[in-house]
CSV table of C-alpha atoms in Angstrom, one decimal:
chain,number,residue,atom,x,y,z
E,1,MET,CA,0.0,-0.2,-0.2
E,2,ALA,CA,2.9,2.0,1.1
E,3,LEU,CA,5.1,1.7,-2.7
E,4,MET,CA,0.8,2.3,-3.7
E,5,LEU,CA,0.8,6.6,-2.7
E,6,ILE,CA,5.0,6.8,-3.4
E,7,PRO,CA,3.7,8.5,-7.1
E,8,LEU,CA,0.5,10.2,-5.5
E,9,MET,CA,2.9,11.5,-2.8
E,10,SER,CA,5.5,12.5,-5.4
E,11,PHE,CA,2.9,14.2,-8.3
E,12,GLY,CA,1.3,16.5,-5.2
E,13,GLN,CA,5.0,17.9,-3.6
E,14,ASN,CA,5.4,18.6,-7.8
E,15,ARG,CA,1.9,20.5,-8.9
E,16,VAL,CA,3.2,23.9,-7.8
E,17,GLN,CA,6.6,23.7,-9.6
E,18,ASN,CA,5.7,22.1,-12.0
E,19,TYR,CA,3.4,24.7,-12.7
E,20,ILE,CA,5.5,27.3,-12.3
E,21,ASP,CA,8.4,25.5,-15.4
E,22,ARG,CA,5.0,25.4,-17.0
E,23,GLN,CA,2.5,28.3,-17.6
E,24,MET,CA,5.1,30.6,-15.7
E,25,LYS,CA,8.9,30.3,-17.6
E,26,THR,CA,7.3,30.2,-20.7
E,27,ASP,CA,4.8,32.8,-20.6
E,28,SER,CA,5.2,35.1,-23.2
E,29,LEU,CA,4.4,38.0,-20.3
E,30,LEU,CA,7.6,36.6,-18.2
E,31,VAL,CA,10.5,36.2,-20.3
E,32,ASN,CA,12.2,39.9,-19.8
E,33,ALA,CA,10.6,40.2,-16.3
E,34,VAL,CA,13.0,38.8,-12.9
E,35,VAL,CA,11.1,37.0,-10.8
E,36,GLY,CA,12.0,35.2,-7.6
E,37,ILE,CA,9.5,32.7,-5.9
E,38,LEU,CA,9.6,30.8,-2.9
E,39,ALA,CA,7.8,28.3,-1.3
E,40,VAL,CA,8.6,26.1,2.4
E,41,ASP,CA,6.4,24.2,4.4
E,42,ALA,CA,6.4,24.2,7.6
E,43,ASP,CA,9.8,22.5,8.6
E,44,GLY,CA,11.2,24.5,5.4
E,45,ARG,CA,11.2,21.7,2.8
E,46,GLU,CA,11.4,23.2,-0.2
E,47,ILE,CA,7.7,22.6,-2.2
E,48,ALA,CA,8.9,24.9,-5.4
E,49,SER,CA,10.8,28.2,-6.0
E,50,TRP,CA,12.4,30.0,-9.4
E,51,ASN,CA,15.4,31.9,-7.9
E,52,PRO,CA,14.9,32.0,-4.8
E,53,ASP,CA,17.8,34.1,-4.0
E,54,MET,CA,17.3,36.5,-6.1
E,55,PRO,CA,17.7,40.7,-4.1
E,56,LEU,CA,13.9,41.5,-6.2
E,57,LEU,CA,12.2,44.9,-4.8
E,58,THR,CA,9.3,44.3,-2.6
E,59,ALA,CA,6.4,47.5,-3.1
E,60,SER,CA,4.2,46.7,0.3
E,61,THR,CA,5.1,43.2,0.7
E,62,MET,CA,7.9,44.6,2.8
E,63,LYS,CA,5.0,45.5,5.1
E,64,THR,CA,5.1,42.6,6.6
E,65,ILE,CA,8.6,42.8,7.5
E,66,THR,CA,7.7,46.0,9.2
E,67,THR,CA,5.6,45.2,11.0
E,68,GLY,CA,6.3,41.3,12.5
E,69,LEU,CA,9.4,43.7,13.7
E,70,GLY,CA,6.6,45.6,15.9
E,71,TYR,CA,5.2,42.7,17.6
E,72,GLU,CA,8.4,41.4,18.1
E,73,VAL,CA,10.2,44.8,19.7
E,74,LEU,CA,7.2,46.7,20.7
E,75,GLY,CA,4.9,44.1,21.6
E,76,PRO,CA,1.7,44.3,20.0
E,77,ASP,CA,-0.1,45.7,23.1
E,78,TYR,CA,2.3,49.1,22.9
E,79,ARG,CA,1.3,52.6,22.8
E,80,PHE,CA,2.9,55.7,21.1
E,81,HIS,CA,2.9,58.5,23.1
E,82,THR,CA,2.0,62.4,23.5
E,83,ARG,CA,3.2,65.0,26.7
E,84,ILE,CA,1.8,68.3,27.0
E,85,ALA,CA,5.0,70.5,28.8
E,86,TYR,CA,6.4,73.8,29.4
E,87,ASP,CA,9.6,76.1,29.6
E,88,GLY,CA,9.4,79.3,32.4
E,89,ARG,CA,7.1,80.4,34.4
E,90,ILE,CA,4.0,80.7,34.9
E,91,GLU,CA,2.7,84.5,37.6
E,92,ASN,CA,-1.0,85.2,37.8
E,93,GLY,CA,-2.6,82.9,34.8
E,94,VAL,CA,0.3,83.8,32.4
E,95,LEU,CA,2.7,81.4,30.7
E,96,TYR,CA,6.2,83.2,29.9
E,97,GLY,CA,6.9,80.5,27.6
E,98,ASN,CA,6.2,78.9,25.8
E,99,LEU,CA,3.8,75.1,25.4
E,100,TYR,CA,5.3,72.6,23.9
E,101,ILE,CA,3.0,69.9,21.9
E,102,VAL,CA,6.1,66.5,23.0
E,103,GLY,CA,5.4,64.4,19.9
E,104,GLY,CA,6.2,60.5,20.7
E,105,ALA,CA,5.7,60.0,16.5
E,106,ASP,CA,1.7,58.8,17.4
E,107,PRO,CA,0.0,57.6,14.4
E,108,THR,CA,-3.2,58.2,15.2
E,109,LEU,CA,-3.2,61.5,16.9
E,110,GLY,CA,-5.4,63.3,14.2
E,111,SER,CA,-5.9,60.8,11.8
E,112,ARG,CA,-9.4,59.7,9.9
E,113,ASP,CA,-9.2,55.9,10.1
E,114,THR,CA,-11.8,54.4,12.5
E,115,ILE,CA,-9.1,53.1,15.0
E,116,ALA,CA,-8.1,56.7,15.8
E,117,PHE,CA,-9.3,58.6,19.2
E,118,PRO,CA,-11.4,61.7,18.1
E,119,ILE,CA,-9.5,64.2,18.4
E,120,ASP,CA,-11.8,67.0,20.3
E,121,SER,CA,-11.5,64.0,22.6
E,122,VAL,CA,-7.7,64.4,23.1
E,123,PHE,CA,-7.9,68.5,22.8
E,124,SER,CA,-10.3,68.8,25.2
E,125,LYS,CA,-7.1,66.5,28.1
E,126,TRP,CA,-4.5,68.3,27.1
E,127,ALA,CA,-6.6,71.7,27.5
E,128,GLU,CA,-7.8,70.2,30.3
E,129,ALA,CA,-3.8,70.3,31.8
E,130,VAL,CA,-3.2,73.2,31.3
E,131,SER,CA,-5.9,74.8,32.7
E,132,LYS,CA,-5.6,72.9,35.9
E,133,THR,CA,-1.8,74.2,35.9
E,134,GLY,CA,-3.5,77.5,35.7
E,135,ILE,CA,-2.4,78.6,32.2
E,136,ARG,CA,-4.4,80.8,31.0
E,137,ARG,CA,-2.0,83.1,28.9
E,138,ILE,CA,0.7,82.0,26.4
E,139,ALA,CA,2.8,84.4,26.3
E,140,GLY,CA,5.2,82.3,24.2
E,141,ARG,CA,4.1,80.3,21.9
E,142,ILE,CA,2.6,76.6,20.8
E,143,VAL,CA,5.6,74.3,20.1
E,144,GLY,CA,5.0,72.1,18.2
E,145,ASP,CA,8.6,68.9,18.9
E,146,ASP,CA,9.1,65.9,16.6
E,147,ARG,CA,12.9,65.4,18.2
E,148,ILE,CA,11.7,61.3,19.0
E,149,PHE,CA,12.6,61.9,14.6
E,150,GLU,CA,15.3,63.2,13.2
E,151,GLU,CA,14.3,66.1,10.5
E,152,GLU,CA,13.7,63.6,7.3
E,153,ASN,CA,10.4,62.9,6.6
E,154,ILE,CA,11.0,60.7,4.1
E,155,PRO,CA,13.5,57.5,3.6
E,156,SER,CA,16.4,59.0,0.8
E,157,GLY,CA,14.9,56.1,-1.2
E,158,TRP,CA,11.6,57.5,-2.3
E,159,SER,CA,11.1,59.2,-5.2
E,160,TYR,CA,10.8,62.6,-5.8
E,161,GLY,CA,7.3,62.0,-7.8
E,162,ASN,CA,5.8,59.9,-4.9
E,163,ILE,CA,6.3,63.0,-2.5
E,164,GLY,CA,3.3,64.4,-2.3
E,165,TYR,CA,0.8,62.3,-2.3
E,166,ASP,CA,-1.4,60.7,-0.1
E,167,TYR,CA,0.2,57.7,-0.3
E,168,GLY,CA,3.9,59.2,0.2
E,169,THR,CA,4.3,61.2,2.9
E,170,GLY,CA,6.8,61.1,5.4
E,171,THR,CA,6.3,60.9,9.6
E,172,SER,CA,8.3,62.6,11.8
E,173,GLY,CA,8.3,63.2,15.4
E,174,LEU,CA,5.4,64.4,16.2
E,175,SER,CA,2.3,64.0,13.1
E,176,PHE,CA,-1.1,64.8,13.1
E,177,CYS,CA,-4.0,63.9,10.4
E,178,GLU,CA,-1.3,61.2,9.6
E,179,ASN,CA,0.4,64.1,7.3
E,180,LEU,CA,-2.5,65.5,4.9
E,181,SER,CA,-4.3,68.1,4.0
E,182,TYR,CA,-7.6,68.0,2.0
E,183,PHE,CA,-8.5,69.8,-0.4
E,184,GLU,CA,-11.7,70.6,-2.6
E,185,ILE,CA,-11.2,70.8,-6.5
E,186,ALA,CA,-13.4,72.0,-9.0
E,187,ALA,CA,-13.8,72.5,-12.9
E,188,GLY,CA,-14.1,75.9,-14.4
E,189,LYS,CA,-16.5,77.2,-17.1
E,190,ALA,CA,-14.6,76.1,-20.1
E,191,VAL,CA,-11.3,74.4,-20.7
E,192,GLY,CA,-8.5,76.6,-20.1
E,193,ASP,CA,-10.5,78.1,-17.4
E,194,PRO,CA,-8.0,78.1,-13.9
E,195,VAL,CA,-9.5,75.2,-11.3
E,196,ARG,CA,-11.0,75.8,-8.2
E,197,ILE,CA,-8.8,74.4,-5.4
E,198,THR,CA,-10.2,75.3,-1.7
E,199,PRO,CA,-8.0,73.7,1.5
E,200,LEU,CA,-10.1,72.0,4.0
E,201,GLY,CA,-7.4,71.7,5.9
E,202,PRO,CA,-5.9,70.6,8.4
E,203,VAL,CA,-3.3,72.5,6.7
E,204,PHE,CA,0.0,74.5,7.9
E,205,SER,CA,-1.1,78.3,8.1
E,206,GLU,CA,1.9,79.7,6.9
E,207,MET,CA,1.8,77.3,3.6
E,208,THR,CA,1.7,78.9,0.6
E,209,PHE,CA,-0.3,76.9,-2.7
E,210,LEU,CA,0.5,77.5,-6.2
E,211,ASN,CA,-2.7,77.3,-8.6
E,212,GLU,CA,-1.5,76.3,-12.4
E,213,VAL,CA,-4.4,73.5,-12.5
E,214,THR,CA,-6.2,75.5,-15.9
E,215,THR,CA,-10.0,73.2,-17.2
E,216,GLY,CA,-9.5,70.2,-19.8
E,217,PRO,CA,-12.0,68.9,-22.1
E,218,LYS,CA,-14.8,66.6,-21.6
E,219,GLY,CA,-13.6,63.1,-20.4
E,220,ASP,CA,-10.5,64.3,-19.3
E,221,GLY,CA,-10.7,63.4,-16.0
E,222,ASP,CA,-8.4,64.3,-12.9
E,223,ASN,CA,-4.6,65.1,-14.6
E,224,THR,CA,-3.6,66.8,-11.6
E,225,GLU,CA,-0.1,66.3,-10.0
E,226,TYR,CA,1.2,67.6,-7.2
E,227,TYR,CA,3.9,69.0,-5.4
E,228,ALA,CA,5.2,69.6,-2.0
E,229,SER,CA,8.6,71.3,-0.3
E,230,SER,CA,10.4,70.3,3.2
E,231,ILE,CA,12.4,73.1,2.3
E,232,VAL,CA,10.3,76.2,2.4
E,233,PRO,CA,6.1,75.7,3.2
E,234,VAL,CA,5.3,75.9,-0.7
E,235,GLY,CA,2.6,73.3,-2.3
E,236,LYS,CA,2.0,73.2,-5.8
E,237,PHE,CA,-0.5,71.8,-7.9
E,238,THR,CA,-0.2,71.7,-11.7
E,239,GLY,CA,-2.5,69.8,-14.9
E,240,THR,CA,-5.2,69.6,-16.0
E,241,TYR,CA,-9.0,68.7,-14.4
E,242,GLY,CA,-12.3,68.3,-17.3
E,243,ILE,CA,-14.3,69.8,-18.1
E,244,ASP,CA,-17.4,67.1,-16.6
E,245,ALA,CA,-15.5,66.1,-13.6
E,246,LYS,CA,-17.7,66.0,-11.0
E,247,PRO,CA,-15.8,68.4,-7.1
E,248,ARG,CA,-14.2,66.3,-5.6
E,249,THR,CA,-11.7,65.5,-2.6
E,250,LEU,CA,-7.5,65.5,-2.4
E,251,VAL,CA,-5.7,63.8,-0.5
E,252,GLN,CA,-2.0,65.8,-0.4
E,253,SER,CA,0.4,65.3,2.1
E,254,ASN,CA,1.6,68.0,4.2
E,255,LYS,CA,5.2,67.7,5.4
E,256,TYR,CA,4.6,70.5,8.6
E,257,GLY,CA,2.5,67.7,10.9
E,258,PRO,CA,4.1,69.3,14.0
E,259,ALA,CA,3.3,72.8,13.2
E,260,THR,CA,-0.2,71.9,12.3
E,261,CYS,CA,-0.2,69.6,14.8
E,262,ALA,CA,-0.1,72.8,16.8
E,263,ALA,CA,-1.8,75.3,15.2
E,264,GLU,CA,-4.9,73.4,15.8
E,265,PHE,CA,-4.1,72.6,19.0
E,266,ALA,CA,-3.7,76.8,19.2
E,267,ALA,CA,-6.9,77.3,17.6
E,268,TYR,CA,-8.9,75.2,20.2
E,269,LEU,CA,-6.9,76.9,23.1
E,270,GLN,CA,-8.0,80.0,21.8
E,271,GLU,CA,-11.9,79.0,21.4
E,272,ARG,CA,-12.0,78.8,25.1
E,273,GLY,CA,-10.5,81.6,25.8
E,274,VAL,CA,-6.2,81.5,25.9
E,275,GLY,CA,-4.5,82.9,23.6
E,276,CYS,CA,-1.3,82.7,22.9
E,277,LYS,CA,2.0,84.2,20.9
E,278,GLY,CA,1.8,82.4,17.5
E,279,VAL,CA,2.7,77.8,16.6
E,280,SER,CA,5.9,76.9,15.6
E,281,GLU,CA,8.0,74.2,15.0
E,282,ILE,CA,10.6,73.1,17.9
E,283,ARG,CA,14.0,73.9,15.2
E,284,GLN,CA,12.1,77.2,14.1
E,285,ILE,CA,12.2,78.5,18.0
E,286,ALA,CA,15.8,77.4,18.1
E,287,GLN,CA,17.4,79.5,15.6
E,288,ASP,CA,16.2,82.8,18.4
E,289,TYR,CA,17.8,80.7,21.4
E,290,VAL,CA,18.7,77.4,22.5
E,291,VAL,CA,15.3,75.5,23.2
E,292,PRO,CA,16.0,72.9,26.9
E,293,ASP,CA,16.4,69.7,26.3
E,294,GLN,CA,13.0,67.3,27.1
E,295,LYS,CA,14.0,66.1,29.9
E,296,ASP,CA,14.3,70.0,32.0
E,297,LEU,CA,10.7,70.8,30.3
E,298,VAL,CA,7.6,70.6,33.1
E,299,TYR,CA,5.5,68.0,31.4
E,300,ILE,CA,1.7,67.9,32.8
E,301,CYS,CA,-0.4,65.6,30.7
E,302,GLU,CA,-0.3,62.6,28.4
E,303,THR,CA,-1.9,60.6,26.2
E,304,PHE,CA,-1.4,57.6,23.9
E,305,SER,CA,-1.8,56.0,20.8
E,306,PRO,CA,-4.2,52.8,20.4
E,307,GLU,CA,-2.3,50.0,21.1
E,308,LEU,CA,0.0,48.7,18.2
E,309,ARG,CA,-1.7,45.1,17.4
E,310,ARG,CA,-4.7,47.5,16.1
E,311,ILE,CA,-2.4,49.7,13.6
E,312,VAL,CA,-0.8,46.8,12.7
E,313,LYS,CA,-3.8,45.2,11.3
E,314,VAL,CA,-5.0,48.7,9.0
E,315,THR,CA,-1.8,49.0,8.0
E,316,ASN,CA,-1.2,45.2,6.8
E,317,THR,CA,-5.4,45.9,5.6
E,318,ILE,CA,-5.0,48.5,3.4
E,319,SER,CA,-1.7,49.1,2.6
E,320,ASN,CA,-1.0,52.0,4.8
E,321,ASN,CA,2.8,53.4,4.0
E,322,PHE,CA,2.3,55.7,6.6
E,323,PHE,CA,1.9,53.7,9.6
E,324,ALA,CA,4.7,51.2,8.8
E,325,GLU,CA,7.2,54.2,8.9
E,326,THR,CA,6.7,55.2,11.9
E,327,ILE,CA,7.3,51.3,13.3
E,328,PHE,CA,9.8,50.7,11.1
E,329,LYS,CA,11.6,54.0,12.6
E,330,MET,CA,9.7,53.7,16.3
E,331,VAL,CA,11.6,49.8,16.0
E,332,GLY,CA,15.1,51.2,15.5
E,333,LYS,CA,14.6,54.4,17.8
E,334,HIS,CA,13.2,50.9,21.0
E,335,LEU,CA,17.1,48.6,19.1
E,336,VAL,CA,19.4,51.2,19.9
E,337,GLU,CA,17.9,51.9,23.1
E,338,ARG,CA,17.7,48.1,24.5
E,339,GLU,CA,21.7,48.1,23.2
E,340,THR,CA,23.2,51.5,24.2
E,341,GLY,CA,20.9,51.5,27.7
E,342,LYS,CA,19.9,55.6,27.8
E,343,GLU,CA,17.0,56.6,25.5
E,344,CYS,CA,17.4,58.0,22.3
E,345,THR,CA,16.4,61.0,20.3
E,346,GLY,CA,16.9,61.8,16.9
E,347,ILE,CA,16.8,58.1,15.5
E,348,SER,CA,17.3,58.7,11.9
E,349,TYR,CA,16.3,55.6,9.2
E,350,SER,CA,20.4,55.1,8.6
E,351,ARG,CA,20.4,54.6,12.2
E,352,ALA,CA,17.4,52.6,12.7
E,353,ARG,CA,18.5,50.0,9.6
E,354,ARG,CA,21.8,49.0,11.0
E,355,ALA,CA,19.6,48.2,14.4
E,356,VAL,CA,17.0,46.6,12.8
E,357,LYS,CA,19.6,44.6,10.5
E,358,ALA,CA,21.1,43.1,14.0
E,359,TYR,CA,18.6,42.2,16.1
E,360,LEU,CA,17.6,40.1,12.5
E,361,GLU,CA,21.1,38.4,13.0
E,362,GLU,CA,21.5,38.4,16.9
E,363,ARG,CA,17.8,36.2,16.5
E,364,GLY,CA,19.4,34.0,14.2
E,365,VAL,CA,18.0,35.0,11.3
E,366,SER,CA,20.2,35.1,7.9
E,367,THR,CA,19.9,38.8,6.6
E,368,TYR,CA,21.5,37.6,3.0
E,369,GLY,CA,19.8,38.6,0.9
E,370,TYR,CA,18.2,41.4,3.0
E,371,THR,CA,18.2,45.1,1.7
E,372,GLN,CA,15.4,47.4,4.1
E,373,ASP,CA,15.6,50.9,3.0
E,374,ASP,CA,12.6,51.8,4.3
E,375,GLY,CA,9.5,51.0,6.3
E,376,SER,CA,7.0,50.2,3.9
E,377,GLY,CA,7.8,49.1,0.5
E,378,LEU,CA,7.5,52.7,-1.3
E,379,SER,CA,11.2,53.3,-1.5
E,380,ARG,CA,13.2,51.2,-4.6
E,381,GLN,CA,16.4,50.4,-2.5
E,382,ASN,CA,14.1,48.0,-0.6
E,383,TYR,CA,15.7,44.5,-2.2
E,384,VAL,CA,15.3,41.0,-0.7
E,385,SER,CA,14.1,37.6,-2.0
E,386,PRO,CA,11.9,35.3,-1.3
E,387,ARG,CA,14.2,33.4,0.4
E,388,PHE,CA,14.8,35.8,3.1
E,389,PHE,CA,11.1,36.3,3.7
E,390,THR,CA,10.0,32.2,4.2
E,391,ARG,CA,13.4,32.8,7.1
E,392,PHE,CA,11.1,35.9,8.5
E,393,TYR,CA,8.3,34.2,8.9
E,394,ALA,CA,9.7,31.0,10.2
E,395,MET,CA,10.8,33.7,13.2
E,396,MET,CA,7.4,35.2,13.1
E,397,ALA,CA,6.1,31.1,13.6
E,398,GLY,CA,8.0,30.8,16.7
E,399,SER,CA,5.9,34.3,18.1
E,400,GLU,CA,4.0,33.8,21.0
E,401,ASP,CA,2.6,36.4,19.5
E,402,PHE,CA,2.2,35.1,15.9
E,403,ASP,CA,-1.4,33.7,15.3
E,404,GLU,CA,-2.6,37.1,16.5
E,405,TYR,CA,0.1,38.7,14.0
E,406,MET,CA,-1.3,36.6,11.1
E,407,SER,CA,-4.7,37.4,11.3
E,408,THR,CA,-3.4,41.1,9.9
E,409,PHE,CA,-2.6,39.6,7.1
E,410,PRO,CA,-5.8,40.4,4.2
E,411,GLY,CA,-6.7,37.2,2.1
E,412,PRO,CA,-8.4,36.6,-1.2
E,413,GLY,CA,-12.4,38.0,-0.2
E,414,ARG,CA,-11.9,39.6,2.7
E,415,PRO,CA,-11.3,42.9,4.0
E,416,GLY,CA,-8.1,44.8,2.9
E,417,THR,CA,-5.9,44.7,-0.8
E,418,LEU,CA,-6.5,41.4,-1.7
E,419,ARG,CA,-10.2,41.1,-1.7
E,420,THR,CA,-10.6,40.6,-4.8
E,421,VAL,CA,-7.5,38.2,-5.5
E,422,LEU,CA,-8.9,34.5,-6.8
E,423,ALA,CA,-12.4,36.0,-7.4
E,424,LYS,CA,-13.1,32.3,-9.0
E,425,ALA,CA,-11.8,30.9,-6.8
E,426,ASP,CA,-13.0,28.0,-4.6
E,427,PRO,CA,-14.1,30.3,-1.1
E,428,GLN,CA,-12.4,27.8,1.7
E,429,LEU,CA,-9.4,27.6,-0.6
E,430,LYS,CA,-9.6,31.3,-0.2
E,431,LYS,CA,-9.2,31.1,3.3
E,432,THR,CA,-6.3,29.5,3.9
E,433,ILE,CA,-4.6,32.3,2.3
E,434,TYR,CA,-2.8,34.7,4.5
E,435,ALA,CA,0.0,37.0,2.1
E,436,LYS,CA,0.3,41.1,2.4
E,437,SER,CA,0.2,41.8,-2.4
E,438,GLY,CA,2.8,44.9,-3.4
E,439,SER,CA,2.5,47.2,-6.6
E,440,LEU,CA,4.9,49.6,-8.1
E,441,SER,CA,5.4,50.2,-11.7
E,442,GLY,CA,6.6,47.0,-13.8
E,443,VAL,CA,6.7,45.1,-10.3
E,444,ARG,CA,3.9,42.5,-8.5
E,445,CYS,CA,4.2,40.5,-5.3
E,446,TYR,CA,2.4,38.7,-2.8
E,447,ALA,CA,4.2,37.2,0.6
E,448,GLY,CA,2.8,35.8,3.9
E,449,TYR,CA,1.7,32.1,4.3
E,450,VAL,CA,-0.4,29.3,3.9
E,451,ASP,CA,-2.4,27.4,6.9
E,452,SER,CA,-3.2,24.5,5.3
E,453,GLN,CA,-3.8,21.0,5.9
E,454,ARG,CA,0.3,19.8,5.6
E,455,GLY,CA,1.0,22.4,7.6
E,456,LEU,CA,1.9,26.3,7.8
E,457,ILE,CA,3.6,26.9,4.2
E,458,ARG,CA,5.2,30.4,3.9
E,459,PHE,CA,6.1,31.6,0.7
E,460,ALA,CA,6.3,34.9,-2.0
E,461,ILE,CA,6.2,36.2,-5.2
E,462,LEU,CA,7.8,39.5,-6.2
E,463,VAL,CA,7.8,40.1,-10.6
E,464,ASN,CA,9.3,42.6,-11.4
E,465,ASN,CA,10.7,44.8,-14.5
E,466,TYR,CA,7.7,43.5,-16.3
E,467,SER,CA,6.6,45.9,-18.9
E,468,CYS,CA,3.5,44.7,-19.9
E,469,PRO,CA,0.0,46.0,-18.0
E,470,THR,CA,-0.4,44.6,-14.5
E,471,SER,CA,-3.7,43.3,-15.8
E,472,LYS,CA,-2.1,40.9,-17.7
E,473,VAL,CA,1.0,38.6,-15.1
E,474,GLN,CA,-2.3,38.9,-12.5
E,475,PRO,CA,-3.2,36.0,-13.6
E,476,ARG,CA,0.1,34.0,-13.8
E,477,ILE,CA,0.4,35.8,-10.8
E,478,GLU,CA,-2.7,34.1,-8.8
E,479,GLY,CA,-2.7,30.6,-10.8
E,480,PHE,CA,0.4,29.8,-8.6
E,481,LEU,CA,-1.2,31.2,-5.9
E,482,GLU,CA,-4.5,28.4,-6.1
E,483,GLU,CA,-2.1,26.4,-6.8
E,484,LEU,CA,-0.1,26.9,-3.5
E,485,ALA,CA,-3.1,25.9,-1.7
E,486,ASN,CA,-5.0,23.6,-3.9
E,487,TYR,CA,-1.5,21.7,-2.3
E,488,GLY,CA,-2.1,22.5,0.8
E,489,ALA,CA,-5.5,21.1,0.7
E,490,LYS,CA,-4.5,18.1,0.0
E,491,LEU,CA,-2.2,15.4,2.0
């Protein structure tokens, strides 16, 4: 009986590799592409592969590494914090000094995501603390203090064309509304007329917006572009907006999160009778006088974000770049502090990268084939091999929080970026796939787990440099996912 089962088992174990060899390697659309694939079983035995050790662009599959590091280093119960403090002295209800919003990199502060606490409830706690301190007027300024992170705003590997849009906003030590600004756009009455763009907020009060958008012909749609500078507070809209296009909301990057947060809270206090001289970012006032160290400030209030597990769920489900970048930098900060035994402020991407790499090697995860430039995968300087993904996923599978971590991955037919994947496949089969997708121009990737009858399968499929529309290569990629799930479903 055992001899009769050998050919069946051999065929079953090779069906995924057969698909790669017969359907993918011979596909003319993939001839000039670079493809890396590896699938391994729970014991690390190879199920199927194609260039498994080749480092390739990851796109948003990088978020699974970033969020996994968050679970392991920070812990799923971790909460980001924000503190209110002041310097100077209080006399007769007047603060002769500055009020500081000391950021702890909370990515949800002011966010419109449903996991975020309403900003009015946060501001009310801050305002109550100000009132209890006896402050009725601020002779100085309200200062957005983001010193916990280096002032980089975006990773160096991001393309210039990405940085004005909602998916290309950078993290900061004090962020507000995910460092986004909202605008309403409406076409003019005739082709060639100026287009109306109205800020809806939150917007840094010192920002200047240049509007060079004109009304385009019928059917032209939205062809606008936005460029934002982190050097001077100027944003520029260019392009055309079709005359028949309905008014809509644009969501753009805001490079001045700390100042925006300070301005919004200043307005909140003003409505309650507490005025101030103005608002600033910490580096602005540092040009005029010596700024006190954070440890020398007088702290009067502290508020917290939702737990990291909730932030990670959003990060992986809807592929939130901003959340991922914040998690990556905070992981780096904690690792540096763990190594040095002292508090680290001004954490930079370069220092975070070094700390993360050292941590992985300390955990016994070989970093051969692993280069992580950012937290989200938007950078084109991320190069990771399929084999590294499976090694990292093996580390995570041994974590006490693994089940929760894996549950943050989207899957076919479930809410998130894989909702429409394998639309016609067996619903029971789709339930076994937990994977993150990733897309850039000429890049389509999936990485994750198949929770199969054969045990937990770890896999990554990274397709780079194809010259056709993504919709042309997607069926081959989905075919691989279906074959892998089918393999796992049959003992």
